[in-house]
Structure formats: structure tokens, C-alpha cells
């Protein structure tokens, strides 16, 4: 039996787990929301484990809402991706390379590591905007604080989170260099907290 010339690793379902989270921007003053674990003092990005049959975007929004207390929505961004557009399927002229696409809510990064339980864990990271009409979050196991771009990157405890934030900031600047006013108006409307995660 022939073996693939490419490096391949396969994980059965009992040996991997998925998480999803978002770098949460407050658009009006270009701040990033971080959380601090009150028990350990660690500064982190908000995320959560994906539930069975849950869409990854929904898992990310739910995880951010639970950890920060802020309702949020995915922020359409410009990024390079290997994912083809829907109408590209079956087309012969689709180039097999990373292409720049605008207005997408695709994940922009996924770090992977071995969890404390020994499972292979990946976390899908998105860019999101908070609902600025929200009241201040109530006390939870996490403290929530807003930082400017440089402060957020310097405050995070883990290098992997700093890498995620640096990439999110670069994407944010590329995506909204000329359209920030329109994006802020879009983010301030009242269509927030879809029932898919707000009631969980």
C-alpha cells in the first residue's frame, strides 16, 4: 500500500478538542478587550470550547460573551485565505494559493497546543466588535479591561496570545484604514446578541 509523500498526522475525536474566540475591538476609540483570570492573575483573550454541533463562529461569540459580558458580532475583514468563494466551486480557473478577500468573517489564525489532559487542542480566532450600548459587565471570575493596541499586546501573559493580537491589529488596520467611520456606525446599531448564544 502506498504512503503519502506529505507529512500527515491524524487525531481521533477522543484525542482532540476545538476552541474558538475573538479579538474584541471597541471601535469608537480603537481599544481591545482583555480578560484577567482572578485566580491566576493571567491576562488572556476571551474564548471557549466549541459545543457539539455548534458553528465555530457561534462558539467564538458565545465564549467572548460569557467571559467578558459583552455582546459582540463578527467584524468583516480583509485577509488572505486558501478558502475559495462559494461560486468558485468546480471552476477550473481557481488558483490554488492564498488569495486576498475583503468583507469576510473567516478565522484569521489558529494556534495549536497539547492541553493539560493530553488532547491536541486548536483554537480558531476571529475579529469581533463589541456592542458599545452594553452596560458595564457584572463581576465574573474574570476582570475585563480595555487597552490600546500596544498596551494589549504588552499585557497578555502568553506569547501565543500576543501573536494573535499582533495579527488581528495588522488585519484591522488593513481592513478599515479608510472606512472606520462607517464601521463604527454599523457597530452601534441595535442588532446584537442573537438567541443562538445569548440564552446559553
mmCIF file of C-alpha atoms in Angstrom:
data_model
loop_
_atom_site.group_PDB
_atom_site.id
_atom_site.type_symbol
_atom_site.label_atom_id
_atom_site.label_comp_id
_atom_site.label_asym_id
_atom_site.label_seq_id
_atom_site.Cartn_x
_atom_site.Cartn_y
_atom_site.Cartn_z
ATOM 1 C CA UNK A 1 0.000 0.000 0.000
ATOM 2 C CA UNK A 2 1.383 3.387 -0.999
ATOM 3 C CA UNK A 3 2.009 6.043 1.636
ATOM 4 C CA UNK A 4 1.634 9.761 1.102
ATOM 5 C CA UNK A 5 4.864 11.661 0.426
ATOM 6 C CA UNK A 6 3.427 14.519 2.515
ATOM 7 C CA UNK A 7 3.669 14.680 6.297
ATOM 8 C CA UNK A 8 0.346 13.538 7.777
ATOM 9 C CA UNK A 9 -0.927 13.255 11.359
ATOM 10 C CA UNK A 10 -4.431 12.023 12.197
ATOM 11 C CA UNK A 11 -6.267 12.508 15.515
ATOM 12 C CA UNK A 12 -9.343 10.536 16.558
ATOM 13 C CA UNK A 13 -12.165 12.515 18.190
ATOM 14 C CA UNK A 14 -11.178 11.438 21.708
ATOM 15 C CA UNK A 15 -7.727 12.947 21.202
ATOM 16 C CA UNK A 16 -8.522 16.479 20.015
ATOM 17 C CA UNK A 17 -10.618 19.449 21.118
ATOM 18 C CA UNK A 18 -11.645 22.688 19.450
ATOM 19 C CA UNK A 19 -11.954 26.146 20.907
ATOM 20 C CA UNK A 20 -12.984 29.440 19.332
ATOM 21 C CA UNK A 21 -12.546 33.044 20.369
ATOM 22 C CA UNK A 22 -12.284 36.573 19.061
ATOM 23 C CA UNK A 23 -10.048 39.581 19.452
ATOM 24 C CA UNK A 24 -12.702 42.020 20.662
ATOM 25 C CA UNK A 25 -12.393 45.622 19.449
ATOM 26 C CA UNK A 26 -14.210 48.678 20.765
ATOM 27 C CA UNK A 27 -14.354 50.601 17.529
ATOM 28 C CA UNK A 28 -15.115 54.118 18.763
ATOM 29 C CA UNK A 29 -11.695 54.534 20.392
ATOM 30 C CA UNK A 30 -9.776 51.586 18.914
ATOM 31 C CA UNK A 31 -9.397 49.621 22.129
ATOM 32 C CA UNK A 32 -9.042 45.858 22.632
ATOM 33 C CA UNK A 33 -10.800 43.978 25.422
ATOM 34 C CA UNK A 34 -8.734 41.565 27.532
ATOM 35 C CA UNK A 35 -9.721 39.443 30.498
ATOM 36 C CA UNK A 36 -7.759 38.675 33.642
ATOM 37 C CA UNK A 37 -8.249 35.400 35.483
ATOM 38 C CA UNK A 38 -8.808 36.481 39.081
ATOM 39 C CA UNK A 39 -7.419 33.188 40.395
ATOM 40 C CA UNK A 40 -4.118 33.175 38.487
ATOM 41 C CA UNK A 41 -3.638 36.819 37.508
ATOM 42 C CA UNK A 42 -3.120 35.817 33.862
ATOM 43 C CA UNK A 43 -4.209 38.236 31.128
ATOM 44 C CA UNK A 44 -5.920 36.419 28.273
ATOM 45 C CA UNK A 45 -8.034 36.715 25.152
ATOM 46 C CA UNK A 46 -11.629 35.551 25.533
ATOM 47 C CA UNK A 47 -12.516 32.176 24.037
ATOM 48 C CA UNK A 48 -14.394 28.989 24.842
ATOM 49 C CA UNK A 49 -14.621 25.334 23.889
ATOM 50 C CA UNK A 50 -16.878 24.513 20.946
ATOM 51 C CA UNK A 51 -20.001 22.534 21.853
ATOM 52 C CA UNK A 52 -21.242 19.505 19.910
ATOM 53 C CA UNK A 53 -22.780 20.550 16.559
ATOM 54 C CA UNK A 54 -22.046 24.229 17.277
ATOM 55 C CA UNK A 55 -20.845 26.502 14.475
ATOM 56 C CA UNK A 56 -17.349 27.847 15.113
ATOM 57 C CA UNK A 57 -18.414 31.489 14.761
ATOM 58 C CA UNK A 58 -21.224 30.945 17.271
ATOM 59 C CA UNK A 59 -18.797 29.284 19.668
ATOM 60 C CA UNK A 60 -16.455 32.273 19.419
ATOM 61 C CA UNK A 61 -19.228 34.824 20.068
ATOM 62 C CA UNK A 62 -20.612 32.775 22.954
ATOM 63 C CA UNK A 63 -17.169 32.369 24.501
ATOM 64 C CA UNK A 64 -16.469 36.098 24.314
ATOM 65 C CA UNK A 65 -19.888 36.971 25.746
ATOM 66 C CA UNK A 66 -19.528 34.560 28.664
ATOM 67 C CA UNK A 67 -16.005 35.661 29.563
ATOM 68 C CA UNK A 68 -16.353 39.442 29.031
ATOM 69 C CA UNK A 69 -20.071 40.149 29.466
ATOM 70 C CA UNK A 70 -20.111 41.988 26.118
ATOM 71 C CA UNK A 71 -22.397 41.056 23.253
ATOM 72 C CA UNK A 72 -20.449 41.241 20.028
ATOM 73 C CA UNK A 73 -20.582 40.424 16.350
ATOM 74 C CA UNK A 74 -18.091 39.253 13.790
ATOM 75 C CA UNK A 75 -16.276 42.083 12.048
ATOM 76 C CA UNK A 76 -15.909 41.583 8.275
ATOM 77 C CA UNK A 77 -12.218 41.838 7.476
ATOM 78 C CA UNK A 78 -9.758 41.665 4.604
ATOM 79 C CA UNK A 79 -7.361 38.734 4.803
ATOM 80 C CA UNK A 80 -5.500 36.195 2.730
ATOM 81 C CA UNK A 81 -7.150 32.775 2.675
ATOM 82 C CA UNK A 82 -6.983 29.475 0.820
ATOM 83 C CA UNK A 83 -10.769 29.102 1.111
ATOM 84 C CA UNK A 84 -12.462 29.539 -2.286
ATOM 85 C CA UNK A 85 -15.549 31.676 -2.710
ATOM 86 C CA UNK A 86 -18.808 29.745 -2.926
ATOM 87 C CA UNK A 87 -19.184 30.393 -6.644
ATOM 88 C CA UNK A 88 -15.620 29.174 -7.263
ATOM 89 C CA UNK A 89 -16.555 25.567 -6.505
ATOM 90 C CA UNK A 90 -15.993 23.452 -9.569
ATOM 91 C CA UNK A 91 -14.421 26.297 -11.530
ATOM 92 C CA UNK A 92 -11.262 25.337 -13.380
ATOM 93 C CA UNK A 93 -9.572 28.730 -13.092
ATOM 94 C CA UNK A 94 -9.378 28.874 -9.282
ATOM 95 C CA UNK A 95 -5.737 29.412 -8.367
ATOM 96 C CA UNK A 96 -4.520 27.074 -5.628
ATOM 97 C CA UNK A 97 -2.938 29.729 -3.442
ATOM 98 C CA UNK A 98 -3.822 32.109 -0.631
ATOM 99 C CA UNK A 99 -5.870 34.964 -2.088
ATOM 100 C CA UNK A 100 -6.837 38.295 -0.541
ATOM 101 C CA UNK A 101 -10.565 38.547 0.130
ATOM 102 C CA UNK A 102 -12.459 41.516 1.591
ATOM 103 C CA UNK A 103 -15.553 41.510 3.782
ATOM 104 C CA UNK A 104 -15.122 38.003 5.158
ATOM 105 C CA UNK A 105 -15.710 36.678 8.677
ATOM 106 C CA UNK A 106 -13.325 33.753 8.332
ATOM 107 C CA UNK A 107 -10.941 32.858 11.181
ATOM 108 C CA UNK A 108 -7.568 34.526 10.704
ATOM 109 C CA UNK A 109 -5.401 32.239 12.871
ATOM 110 C CA UNK A 110 -5.427 29.023 14.868
ATOM 111 C CA UNK A 111 -2.684 28.186 17.369
ATOM 112 C CA UNK A 112 -2.422 24.567 18.476
ATOM 113 C CA UNK A 113 -1.050 23.016 21.629
ATOM 114 C CA UNK A 114 -1.352 19.985 23.878
ATOM 115 C CA UNK A 115 -3.942 20.521 26.615
ATOM 116 C CA UNK A 116 -3.407 19.626 30.279
ATOM 117 C CA UNK A 117 -5.430 16.462 29.659
ATOM 118 C CA UNK A 118 -3.133 15.466 26.798
ATOM 119 C CA UNK A 119 -5.559 16.257 23.962
ATOM 120 C CA UNK A 120 -4.462 18.109 20.834
ATOM 121 C CA UNK A 121 -6.214 21.497 21.006
ATOM 122 C CA UNK A 122 -6.738 24.129 18.341
ATOM 123 C CA UNK A 123 -8.438 27.486 18.862
ATOM 124 C CA UNK A 124 -9.985 29.358 15.925
ATOM 125 C CA UNK A 125 -9.538 33.132 16.224
ATOM 126 C CA UNK A 126 -11.832 35.756 14.717
ATOM 127 C CA UNK A 127 -12.079 39.548 14.778
ATOM 128 C CA UNK A 128 -15.177 40.936 16.522
ATOM 129 C CA UNK A 129 -16.678 44.292 17.506
ATOM 130 C CA UNK A 130 -18.391 44.863 20.840
ATOM 131 C CA UNK A 131 -21.821 46.370 21.324
ATOM 132 C CA UNK A 132 -20.955 49.750 22.799
ATOM 133 C CA UNK A 133 -24.512 50.199 24.067
ATOM 134 C CA UNK A 134 -23.924 47.382 26.576
ATOM 135 C CA UNK A 135 -23.929 48.183 30.284
ATOM 136 C CA UNK A 136 -20.650 47.529 32.062
ATOM 137 C CA UNK A 137 -20.153 43.779 32.595
ATOM 138 C CA UNK A 138 -21.065 42.424 36.011
ATOM 139 C CA UNK A 139 -18.426 40.758 38.165
ATOM 140 C CA UNK A 140 -17.439 37.292 36.981
ATOM 141 C CA UNK A 141 -14.440 35.063 37.503
ATOM 142 C CA UNK A 142 -12.648 37.357 35.043
ATOM 143 C CA UNK A 143 -11.803 41.034 35.234
ATOM 144 C CA UNK A 144 -12.478 42.848 31.960
ATOM 145 C CA UNK A 145 -10.357 45.789 30.847
ATOM 146 C CA UNK A 146 -9.823 47.778 27.641
ATOM 147 C CA UNK A 147 -6.343 48.562 26.311
ATOM 148 C CA UNK A 148 -4.923 50.485 23.393
ATOM 149 C CA UNK A 149 -3.269 48.345 20.730
ATOM 150 C CA UNK A 150 0.244 48.487 22.154
ATOM 151 C CA UNK A 151 -0.965 48.020 25.715
ATOM 152 C CA UNK A 152 -2.990 44.932 24.820
ATOM 153 C CA UNK A 153 -0.019 43.242 23.171
ATOM 154 C CA UNK A 154 2.267 44.056 26.103
ATOM 155 C CA UNK A 155 -0.215 42.981 28.794
ATOM 156 C CA UNK A 156 -1.119 39.491 27.562
ATOM 157 C CA UNK A 157 0.570 36.765 29.579
ATOM 158 C CA UNK A 158 1.308 34.274 26.801
ATOM 159 C CA UNK A 159 3.320 34.788 23.635
ATOM 160 C CA UNK A 160 0.784 32.824 21.569
ATOM 161 C CA UNK A 161 -1.929 35.343 22.549
ATOM 162 C CA UNK A 162 0.402 38.236 21.742
ATOM 163 C CA UNK A 163 0.974 36.727 18.287
ATOM 164 C CA UNK A 164 -2.799 36.523 17.764
ATOM 165 C CA UNK A 165 -3.301 40.159 18.812
ATOM 166 C CA UNK A 166 -0.474 41.448 16.612
ATOM 167 C CA UNK A 167 -2.018 39.695 13.601
ATOM 168 C CA UNK A 168 -5.522 40.964 14.456
ATOM 169 C CA UNK A 169 -4.249 44.550 14.747
ATOM 170 C CA UNK A 170 -2.499 44.315 11.372
ATOM 171 C CA UNK A 171 -5.685 42.946 9.772
ATOM 172 C CA UNK A 172 -7.807 45.635 11.454
ATOM 173 C CA UNK A 173 -5.584 48.411 10.127
ATOM 174 C CA UNK A 174 -5.563 46.952 6.623
ATOM 175 C CA UNK A 175 -9.314 46.363 6.580
ATOM 176 C CA UNK A 176 -10.516 49.702 7.963
ATOM 177 C CA UNK A 177 -7.888 52.296 7.131
ATOM 178 C CA UNK A 178 -10.403 54.424 5.191
ATOM 179 C CA UNK A 179 -13.806 53.155 6.362
ATOM 180 C CA UNK A 180 -13.645 53.322 10.151
ATOM 181 C CA UNK A 181 -16.463 55.881 10.464
ATOM 182 C CA UNK A 182 -18.861 53.652 8.532
ATOM 183 C CA UNK A 183 -17.773 50.623 10.550
ATOM 184 C CA UNK A 184 -18.430 52.439 13.848
ATOM 185 C CA UNK A 185 -21.945 53.404 12.716
ATOM 186 C CA UNK A 186 -22.563 49.793 11.689
ATOM 187 C CA UNK A 187 -21.358 48.552 15.081
ATOM 188 C CA UNK A 188 -23.563 50.934 17.063
ATOM 189 C CA UNK A 189 -26.902 49.694 15.745
ATOM 190 C CA UNK A 190 -29.110 47.532 17.950
ATOM 191 C CA UNK A 191 -28.924 44.119 16.250
ATOM 192 C CA UNK A 192 -26.957 42.190 18.849
ATOM 193 C CA UNK A 193 -26.916 39.068 20.973
ATOM 194 C CA UNK A 194 -28.601 36.536 18.679
ATOM 195 C CA UNK A 195 -30.503 33.910 20.640
ATOM 196 C CA UNK A 196 -28.124 31.230 19.373
ATOM 197 C CA UNK A 197 -25.710 32.158 22.140
ATOM 198 C CA UNK A 198 -27.254 34.887 24.309
ATOM 199 C CA UNK A 199 -29.535 32.424 26.081
ATOM 200 C CA UNK A 200 -26.886 29.770 26.734
#
